[in-house]
PDB file of C-alpha atoms and ligand atoms in Angstrom:
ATOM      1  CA  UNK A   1       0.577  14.620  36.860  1.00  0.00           C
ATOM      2  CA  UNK A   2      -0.375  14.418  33.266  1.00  0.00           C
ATOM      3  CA  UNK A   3       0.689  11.051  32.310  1.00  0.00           C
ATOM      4  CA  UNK A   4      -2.938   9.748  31.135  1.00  0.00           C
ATOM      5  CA  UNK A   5      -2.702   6.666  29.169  1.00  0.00           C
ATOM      6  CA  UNK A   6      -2.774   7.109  25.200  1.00  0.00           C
ATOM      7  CA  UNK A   7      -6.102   5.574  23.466  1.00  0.00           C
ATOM      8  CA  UNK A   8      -5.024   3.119  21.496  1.00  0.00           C
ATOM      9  CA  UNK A   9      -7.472   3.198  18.487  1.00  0.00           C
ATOM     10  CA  UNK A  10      -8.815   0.094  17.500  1.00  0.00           C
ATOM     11  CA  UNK A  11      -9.871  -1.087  14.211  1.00  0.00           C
ATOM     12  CA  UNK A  12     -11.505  -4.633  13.357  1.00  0.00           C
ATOM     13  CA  UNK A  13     -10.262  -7.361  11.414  1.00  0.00           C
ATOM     14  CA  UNK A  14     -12.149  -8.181   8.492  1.00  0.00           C
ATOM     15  CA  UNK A  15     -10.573 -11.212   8.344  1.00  0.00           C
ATOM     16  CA  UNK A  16     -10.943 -12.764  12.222  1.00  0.00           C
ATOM     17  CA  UNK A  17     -13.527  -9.705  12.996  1.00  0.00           C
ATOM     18  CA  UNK A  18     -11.085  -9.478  16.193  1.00  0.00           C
ATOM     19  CA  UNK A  19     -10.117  -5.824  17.103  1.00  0.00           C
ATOM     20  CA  UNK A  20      -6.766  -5.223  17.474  1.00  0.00           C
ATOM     21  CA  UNK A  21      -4.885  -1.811  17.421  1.00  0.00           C
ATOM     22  CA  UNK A  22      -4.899  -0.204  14.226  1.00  0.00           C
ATOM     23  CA  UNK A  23      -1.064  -0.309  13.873  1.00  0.00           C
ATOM     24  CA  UNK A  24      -1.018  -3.412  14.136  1.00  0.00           C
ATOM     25  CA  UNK A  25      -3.729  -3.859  11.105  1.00  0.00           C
ATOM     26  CA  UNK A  26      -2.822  -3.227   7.320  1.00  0.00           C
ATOM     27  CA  UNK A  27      -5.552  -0.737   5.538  1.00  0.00           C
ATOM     28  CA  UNK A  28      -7.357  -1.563   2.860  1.00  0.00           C
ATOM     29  CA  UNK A  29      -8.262   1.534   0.607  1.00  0.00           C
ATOM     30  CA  UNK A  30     -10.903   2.485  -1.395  1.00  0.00           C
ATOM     31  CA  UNK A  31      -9.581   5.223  -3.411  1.00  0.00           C
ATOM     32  CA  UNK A  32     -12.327   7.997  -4.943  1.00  0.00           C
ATOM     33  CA  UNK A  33     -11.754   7.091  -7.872  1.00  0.00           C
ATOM     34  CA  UNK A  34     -12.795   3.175  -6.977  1.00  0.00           C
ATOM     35  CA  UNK A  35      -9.396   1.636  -6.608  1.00  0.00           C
ATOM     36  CA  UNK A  36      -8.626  -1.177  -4.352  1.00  0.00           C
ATOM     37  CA  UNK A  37      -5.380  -1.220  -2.869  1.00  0.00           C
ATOM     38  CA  UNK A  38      -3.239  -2.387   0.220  1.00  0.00           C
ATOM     39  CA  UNK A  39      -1.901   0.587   2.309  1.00  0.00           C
ATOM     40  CA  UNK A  40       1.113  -0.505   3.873  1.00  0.00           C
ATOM     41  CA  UNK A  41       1.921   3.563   4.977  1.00  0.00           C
ATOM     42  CA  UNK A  42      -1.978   4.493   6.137  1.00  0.00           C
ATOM     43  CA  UNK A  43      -1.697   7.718   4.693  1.00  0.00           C
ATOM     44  CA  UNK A  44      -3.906   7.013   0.943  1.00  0.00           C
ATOM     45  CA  UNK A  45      -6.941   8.840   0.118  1.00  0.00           C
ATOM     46  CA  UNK A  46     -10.275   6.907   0.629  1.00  0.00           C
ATOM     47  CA  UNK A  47     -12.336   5.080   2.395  1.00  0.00           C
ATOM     48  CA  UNK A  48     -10.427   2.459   4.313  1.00  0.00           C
ATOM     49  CA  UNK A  49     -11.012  -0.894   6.232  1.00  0.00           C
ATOM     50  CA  UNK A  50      -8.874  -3.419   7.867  1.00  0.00           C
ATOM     51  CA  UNK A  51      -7.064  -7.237   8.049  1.00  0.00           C
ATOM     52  CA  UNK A  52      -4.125  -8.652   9.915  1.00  0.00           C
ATOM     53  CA  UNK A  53      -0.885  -8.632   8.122  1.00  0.00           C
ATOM     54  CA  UNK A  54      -1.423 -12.097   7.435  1.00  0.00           C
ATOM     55  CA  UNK A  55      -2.464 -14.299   4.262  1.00  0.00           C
ATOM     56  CA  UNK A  56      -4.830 -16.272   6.422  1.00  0.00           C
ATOM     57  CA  UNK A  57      -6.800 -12.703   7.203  1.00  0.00           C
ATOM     58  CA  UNK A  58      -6.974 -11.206   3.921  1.00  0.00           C
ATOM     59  CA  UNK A  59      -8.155 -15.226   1.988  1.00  0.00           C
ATOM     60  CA  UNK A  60     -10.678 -15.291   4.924  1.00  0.00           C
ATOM     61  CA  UNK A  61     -12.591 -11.714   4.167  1.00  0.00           C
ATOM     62  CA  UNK A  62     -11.676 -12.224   0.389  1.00  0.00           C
ATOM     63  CA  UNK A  63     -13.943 -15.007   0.676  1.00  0.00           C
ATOM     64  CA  UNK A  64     -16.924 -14.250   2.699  1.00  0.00           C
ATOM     65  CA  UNK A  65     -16.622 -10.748   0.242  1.00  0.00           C
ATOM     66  CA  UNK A  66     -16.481  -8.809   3.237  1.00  0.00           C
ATOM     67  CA  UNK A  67     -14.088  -6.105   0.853  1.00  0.00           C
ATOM     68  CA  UNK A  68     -16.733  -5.834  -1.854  1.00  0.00           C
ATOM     69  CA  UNK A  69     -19.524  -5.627   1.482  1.00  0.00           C
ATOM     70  CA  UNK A  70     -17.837  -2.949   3.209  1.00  0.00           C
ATOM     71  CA  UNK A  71     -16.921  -1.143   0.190  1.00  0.00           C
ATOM     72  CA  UNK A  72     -19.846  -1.628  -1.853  1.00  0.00           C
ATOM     73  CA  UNK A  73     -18.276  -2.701  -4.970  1.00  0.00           C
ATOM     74  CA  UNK A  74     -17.496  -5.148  -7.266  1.00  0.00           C
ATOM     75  CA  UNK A  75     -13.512  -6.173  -6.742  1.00  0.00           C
ATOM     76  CA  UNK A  76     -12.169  -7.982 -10.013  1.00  0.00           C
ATOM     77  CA  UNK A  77     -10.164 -11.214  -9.253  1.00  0.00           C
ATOM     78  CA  UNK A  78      -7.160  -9.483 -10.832  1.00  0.00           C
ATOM     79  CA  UNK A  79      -7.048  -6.785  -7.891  1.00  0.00           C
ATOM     80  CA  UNK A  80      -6.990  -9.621  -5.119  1.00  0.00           C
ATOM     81  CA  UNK A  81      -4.270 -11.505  -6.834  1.00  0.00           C
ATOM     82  CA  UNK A  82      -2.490  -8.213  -6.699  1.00  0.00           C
ATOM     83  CA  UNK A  83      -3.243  -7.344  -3.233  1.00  0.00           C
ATOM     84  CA  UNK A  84      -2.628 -11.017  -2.465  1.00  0.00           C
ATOM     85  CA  UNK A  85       1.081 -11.064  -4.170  1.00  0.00           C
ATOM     86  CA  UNK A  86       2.101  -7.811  -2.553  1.00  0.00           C
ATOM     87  CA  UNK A  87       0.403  -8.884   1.618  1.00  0.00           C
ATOM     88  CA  UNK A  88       2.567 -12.342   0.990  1.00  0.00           C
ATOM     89  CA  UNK A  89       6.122 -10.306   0.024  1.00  0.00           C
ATOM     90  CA  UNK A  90       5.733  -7.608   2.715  1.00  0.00           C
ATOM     91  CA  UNK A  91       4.693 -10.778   5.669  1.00  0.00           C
ATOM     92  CA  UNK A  92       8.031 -12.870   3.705  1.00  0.00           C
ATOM     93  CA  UNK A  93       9.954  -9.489   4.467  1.00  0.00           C
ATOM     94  CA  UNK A  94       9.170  -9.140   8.022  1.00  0.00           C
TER      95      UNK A  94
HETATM   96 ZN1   ZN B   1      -7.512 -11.007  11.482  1.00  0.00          ZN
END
């Protein structure tokens, strides 16, 4: 028989710091050249971390600065609003 179970791969929460299976997570991306963006695909270039597809998630990390932590960077206000507007349309949509 060859019906092993598949390893689910697990990422954690930056948010909760839960792990939970990573298609269940939404990537964060840090592109080379230093962009911050949501990756709602998982396929962008970069370094990449991980929330919940939930609001609650993404204010909790945004606040204890785990992003700017795990990234090492400085992430302008501007960039979470955006990140912010686009997590609360695609959790509205779903
Ligand atoms: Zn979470």
């Amino acid at each position: 028989m060859n019906m092993k179970p598949k390893k689910i791969p697990m990422r954690m929460c930056l948010g909760c710091s839960e792990m939970k299976p990573k298609k269940e997570l939404l990537r964060v991306v840090k592109s080379p050249e230093g962009e911050i963006s949501l990756d709602f695909v998982g396929k962008k270039n970069g370094r990449g971390a991980y929330i919940c597809r939930s609001t609650e998630c993404y204010e909790k990390a945004r606040k204890s600065r785990r992003f700017e932590k795990t990234f090492s960077c400085k992430i302008e206000e501007s960039v979470y609003e955006v990140m912010a507007d686009e997590l609360r349309s695609e959790t509205e949509n779903s």
